[in-house]
Amino acid sequence: MPSAARTGGAVAEPERFATEPAADDGERTIIGFFCRECAYAAADATGNARVPLPTTVRSVLVPCTGRVGPLHVMSALAEGADGVFLAGCLEGQCHYREGNLSALDRIAFVQRLLESVGVERERVQMFTMSAADSPRFVAATKRMHATISALPRLERR
Amino acid sequence: MCGTEGRRRIERAVQSRGLDHIVIGACSRRVQGPTFERIARELRLGENAVAFANLREGCSFVHRDEPAKAQKKAETILAASVARAAQQSDLKRSRTFLQRSAVVVGGGIGGMSAAEELADAGIEVHLVERQQSLGGYMARLSKTFPTEDCAMCSLAPRLANAATDSRIHVHTLSEVTAVSGPPGELRVRVLHRPSFVSERCVACGRCTSACPVELESDFDFGMAKRKAIGRPFANAVPAGFVIDFRGEAPCRSACPVHTAVQGVVALVAQGRTGDAYELASRENPFPSVCGRICPHDCETECTRGRVDEAVAIAGIGRFIADQVESAKPVAVPTAVYSVRAAVVGAGPAGLTAARELARFGYHVTVFEAQPEAGGALRFVIPEFRLPRELLAAEVARVLAHGVELKAGQRCGADFTVDSLLAAGFQAVLLAVGLQRAGSVPLAASGRPGLATAVELLRSQALGEPIPVGRHVVVVGGGDDAFDAARTCLRLGAESATVACPEDAAELRAEADLVAEALEEGVEVEGGLSAFEIVGAGAVSAVRFRKGPAGETVELPADCVVLATEREIDEEFLSGAPGVRVVAGQIVVDRATMMTERPGVFAAGDAAATGPATPIEAIAAGRRAARSIHNYLRGEDWAEVWEPARPTAEVADADLSTGKPEWRQPMPVAAGPGRRRSWAEVRLGFTADDAVAEARRCVACGGCSECRSCETVCPAHAIDFDQEPWEEELTVGAMVIATGHREFDARRKPPLGYGRYANVITQSQLARLVSASGPTGGELRRPSDGAVPKRIFMLQCVGSRDQTSRGNTHCSAICCLFATVHASLIKQEHPDCEVTIGYTDLRAPGKAHEEYYRLVSTRGVRYVRTRFGELIEEPDKSLRVRFEDTVTGTKAEELFDLVVLSVGLEGSDGTTQIARVAGLQQDAAGFLKEYHPKLRPVDSQRAGIFLAGTAQGPKNIPDTIAQAKAAAARVMSMLSSGFLMTPAEVAWSDPAVCIGCGVCENVCPQGAVHVVDDGIAHAVVESESCRGCGICVAECPSGAMTLGGFSDAEILAEVTARA
């Protein structure tokens, strides 16, 4: 895998759940940028299978996670989202060669940026999956929901 | 919304209110996006006028139990899409040209059917197939369900048509390595692998009979052997034969002279020892060296060593060297050049070079100081290791090439390099070897009882041995020391001790030599450094220092042999100005082996390329001959150093896991009896042993390059010089029909596949019941060839499987595949009981259910089964425990043959094309279609269409139907006259671009180029851009934007959603 050599970030493992209960201060908002080649297809398959998902997650279709820049992630957080995640193709299976790896680099950059201003890095994450892997998409969504629900609402000044 | 009613409402709204954008709150954009985009286009709203709010898959479907929250979320989604729509502006598209041609990948029935339709429509088709022949899986079947008609009978006309249709260009042994460009003008790179047989082949089959290499027949699913040259079946297209060369066998790569080891072994296995000798002597004029005094690196690298033990190549080599008498007489080469070349020294390097130069067509004269040719092989290696008569026979074969030998002529004394050049020799090779014993600091030589190993061995070889006394001490630890010690024993010494500075366990000499010497009674004393030879006049003892303390040890001896390193004798230098010896070696240019004097070359132990063993000296002789040839012709005609070639690689999984078969031990004469005998110590294999040993070879290289085929081919069609080559085809569209592969039943170890002889797959059974199969259609079980009386067929192997070892899908064809075989068997052998153990019996498809009913009336037993256990009995029958899930009873029955109905999954070829063409695969490796219902033969990439089992499991009629549908899609696309470039492409603003080139580097399509027309800026080829947007995110200046996914559009949506 080329990722280890070139990216500073790490793909989150959707199966590892955060288990803390949600703080009772209203429902969170999570923006998910989904690659049209994989995660968005997995999301559609999830919908067709009528698998229940948390209502906190709102999807934004992108052609490739490589299209998503720090600007988009930071804008989402600035404008009201409590968490942002990218869902792209499996490492080595990007339909545009290495778009997902570029995205991973940028996510790592945004995480460092957030930490430097005192915002929890786990508010921004990246997951990978194949178009066929609806269960992995569900797990990623639920994990993101659990993680963000366990954190307080993102304060803005 | 996507129906006519929805369209009418959209039309009405747009027209009545003068709308310029539409927001569709319905399903996912991936489902019906293109439908609404087309409506907008037709309503002249331009490109990018529709925004999608995914209210179904993205909201209502996944929040069914939280309606209130879902309602709120839906409102947010709609608001975001409206905000996005406000930012969406029209996008430019342009027309692209359409090539009226197509590439069809995969030459099975699907690919052939598509190609045929396209050709009939007047479209040029390139049919690209990985295998040697078109035909795919169908060519390997016996009869097909539900009609029980012969597969080949319906396939053969299709094959003939593909072969003869002038619009179908068949590329077999080929694969697609890259796909680029827009639909309509796809640039497809195709790699053609060599067949090593030219089009002159008339398929007479003589080569197949001559080929000694037997390989598992892929075509017969391993149920038969085939030769390394041939064709899989009689109707193959193209009809010509192909050599299955998988790379240089590792034994050959390891050999310094690149002997075609695998070929030699294969020929021995066939009992063709004379041919084997000739092959072994093709590169190496001294096959006797192999197996006797060669360190046999070939055995270290042997692939068989990964199974149990390496093939005893040295023993086989020895066996064939002994057959030198049965080899055909040397074909004397014609001297084509009038040029004369001289070789100084008739050792292995010199004689090899002489033979090679004679073969190139030169007149060669070899000068030798000793009275006989052979060099170190004759005068240093003792005859109990290398018999003299064998060496003499091989020297005679070298001289039979027209090489003139002048023995007893010393260079520097009887003639000089200058005199040779003056006498008209245009090139001189110095292969003088190392003649002198190294200088002795201990004592002056010539003292009675003191000799060097070289003197001793040479005196014995010349027939005038030095007297050796009763107690010999040999100082030194190399091969020469042990040769000397053993020679002394044979000359009458009562004891012989090898005393060496290194530890007795870490001797420099070859391990086998040491072991044999010890058996003969040679003693070894390690850790001793000699410093004094005692005795006034005659020698009486040697004194050594031992260990770090340096205590003195004295070994009594009346004869001391000093086995010092051999050194160059510089006598030849007189009369050779320009040739220099530095540090005991002749200075040469490593690339050409030429000394500093033009026309004078050096090779062998004396040259600065420094070989050490006879086999390496032979390799050096070959290099020198090639270099001299280049020099004399003034051109680079031959590669001096043979370039390394790719070595054949075999996966561990493909090596047999059967019982180990250990190698034949080399018989050796009994130690005590042989210590006074000059007869050879190692006795060699008998013919039977040699053949048995040779059969252990796994033929890992495929073709062994023995070139037997070349000898027998009447059409001169064999061409080993063919190389792989690539071409780029520009075509309008592609059809992918790369098919499936079978689930590997070895992934389910309890089923015993690959371990138990009588557990086979349905495809293997197809070969057994096929009239063209290895048994001619006779049903025979593999273990003993008996006709099975009780057969159990287990369904759903690797299909409908929830475990991680299998696939979840139903493979669709297996129930009927088993049924047709059961039916054929019952008709041929009515007394044979056939049981089909199924999970659920699935026979959809026209006339399938009826066929299943018919077969069940023929006495085939269908049992709804849960498989339990399978045990192999001593007679190789199989005991199967299973549960009848209809009655709930458990059963244990004995069967003669178990047939596994393995499932289908995406083939390796499918994975390859998916990778290079950017197509998506599902979990089982099948290609994803654009839309599972509405566009089932379109891939996710425009201009590429899908057919057959590459897309999913299906039977032959469905494959053909899909192939023809794919062909129809190609026709409709290519008949439209032109295509529009995609709207959602990247665009760079030249006013902002700084020309840094980041976009050019990251673009996966190679669609961005920085051009410099005064100011450097990026330009996007919109017909190639696939709109991923990576360049936009990477652009540091903000010049790059992506149609449909501009920052403004994405941010509008994100901001409204957050």
Tab-separated table of C-alpha atoms in Angstrom, chain A residues 27 29 31 33 36-38 40-41 43-44 46-48 50-55 57-64 66-69 71-72 75-76 79-81 95-99 102 106 131-132, chain B residues 28-31 54 57 61-66 69-70 73 76 918-920 922-923 928 940 984 1001-1005 1026-1030 1032-1034 1042 1045-1047 1050-1051 1053-1055 1057-1058:
chain	number	residue	atom	x	y	z
A	27	GLU	CA	-28.933	16.473	18.169
A	29	THR	CA	-25.105	17.593	12.713
A	31	ILE	CA	-21.621	16.212	7.140
A	33	PHE	CA	-18.627	13.784	1.817
A	36	ARG	CA	-19.672	8.755	-6.104
A	37	GLU	CA	-17.614	5.691	-7.070
A	38	CYS	CA	-17.933	3.814	-3.793
A	40	TYR	CA	-22.329	6.984	-2.295
A	41	ALA	CA	-23.155	3.706	-4.029
A	43	ALA	CA	-25.160	4.522	0.814
A	44	ASP	CA	-27.713	3.947	-1.944
A	46	THR	CA	-28.041	0.808	2.341
A	47	GLY	CA	-31.123	2.845	1.553
A	48	ASN	CA	-32.480	0.213	-0.797
A	50	ARG	CA	-33.934	-0.045	4.349
A	51	VAL	CA	-31.171	-0.289	6.950
A	52	PRO	CA	-31.841	2.283	9.707
A	53	LEU	CA	-29.196	4.985	10.082
A	54	PRO	CA	-28.783	7.873	12.515
A	55	THR	CA	-30.518	11.022	11.220
A	57	VAL	CA	-25.562	12.395	9.077
A	58	ARG	CA	-26.185	14.439	5.918
A	59	SER	CA	-24.486	13.419	2.736
A	60	VAL	CA	-22.789	15.524	0.093
A	61	LEU	CA	-22.024	13.832	-3.213
A	62	VAL	CA	-18.507	14.393	-4.555
A	63	PRO	CA	-16.898	12.819	-7.612
A	64	CYS	CA	-13.920	11.599	-5.570
A	66	GLY	CA	-9.763	13.814	-3.741
A	67	ARG	CA	-12.038	16.732	-4.691
A	68	VAL	CA	-12.595	17.653	-1.039
A	69	GLY	CA	-10.217	20.236	0.323
A	71	LEU	CA	-11.851	24.644	2.716
A	72	HIS	CA	-14.904	22.396	2.450
A	75	SER	CA	-16.566	25.587	6.131
A	76	ALA	CA	-18.834	22.763	7.245
A	79	GLU	CA	-21.266	26.841	9.488
A	80	GLY	CA	-22.746	24.499	12.046
A	81	ALA	CA	-21.575	20.917	11.631
A	95	HIS	CA	-10.996	5.101	-9.370
A	96	TYR	CA	-8.800	8.103	-10.022
A	97	ARG	CA	-5.509	6.522	-8.964
A	98	GLU	CA	-4.703	8.245	-5.671
A	99	GLY	CA	-7.511	10.716	-4.950
A	102	SER	CA	-4.670	12.890	-1.264
A	106	ARG	CA	-5.687	16.649	3.762
A	131	ALA	CA	-19.228	0.220	-3.416
A	132	ALA	CA	-20.453	-3.253	-2.546
B	28	SER	CA	-30.369	9.261	-5.344
B	29	ARG	CA	-28.706	11.107	-8.206
B	30	ARG	CA	-26.896	7.885	-9.043
B	31	VAL	CA	-30.212	6.208	-9.875
B	54	ASN	CA	-31.694	12.587	-2.205
B	57	GLU	CA	-32.035	6.389	-0.212
B	61	PHE	CA	-35.508	4.758	3.398
B	62	VAL	CA	-33.012	4.859	6.253
B	63	HIS	CA	-35.081	6.745	8.816
B	64	ARG	CA	-38.364	4.854	8.593
B	65	ASP	CA	-38.741	4.584	12.354
B	66	GLU	CA	-38.069	8.287	13.014
B	69	LYS	CA	-36.616	13.675	12.353
B	70	ALA	CA	-36.702	12.374	8.794
B	73	LYS	CA	-33.800	16.272	7.599
B	76	THR	CA	-32.706	20.596	5.184
B	918	GLY	CA	-11.176	1.922	-14.111
B	919	LEU	CA	-14.225	-0.333	-13.812
B	920	GLN	CA	-15.775	-1.374	-10.535
B	922	ASP	CA	-18.289	-6.366	-6.646
B	923	ALA	CA	-17.158	-8.497	-3.725
B	928	LYS	CA	-20.608	-3.617	-11.857
B	940	GLN	CA	-19.651	2.684	-15.217
B	984	GLU	CA	-18.584	17.903	-15.599
B	1001	ASN	CA	1.134	15.588	-12.017
B	1002	VAL	CA	-1.988	14.541	-10.132
B	1003	CYS	CA	-4.360	13.984	-13.073
B	1004	PRO	CA	-5.054	10.242	-13.254
B	1005	GLN	CA	-6.160	10.519	-16.900
B	1026	ARG	CA	-13.382	12.199	-16.094
B	1027	GLY	CA	-14.208	14.906	-13.623
B	1028	CYS	CA	-12.658	13.580	-10.417
B	1029	GLY	CA	-11.635	17.058	-9.254
B	1030	ILE	CA	-8.332	16.049	-7.695
B	1032	VAL	CA	-9.046	21.355	-8.321
B	1033	ALA	CA	-8.335	20.442	-4.719
B	1034	GLU	CA	-4.590	20.450	-5.372
B	1042	LEU	CA	-14.717	21.521	-11.866
B	1045	PHE	CA	-18.600	20.596	-8.405
B	1046	SER	CA	-17.191	24.093	-8.117
B	1047	ASP	CA	-16.294	25.386	-4.686
B	1050	ILE	CA	-20.199	22.441	-2.848
B	1051	LEU	CA	-20.043	25.200	-0.248
B	1053	GLU	CA	-24.772	22.733	-0.279
B	1054	VAL	CA	-22.528	22.216	2.760
B	1055	THR	CA	-23.425	25.508	4.383
B	1057	ARG	CA	-26.855	21.440	5.364
B	1058	ALA	CA	-24.711	22.155	8.371
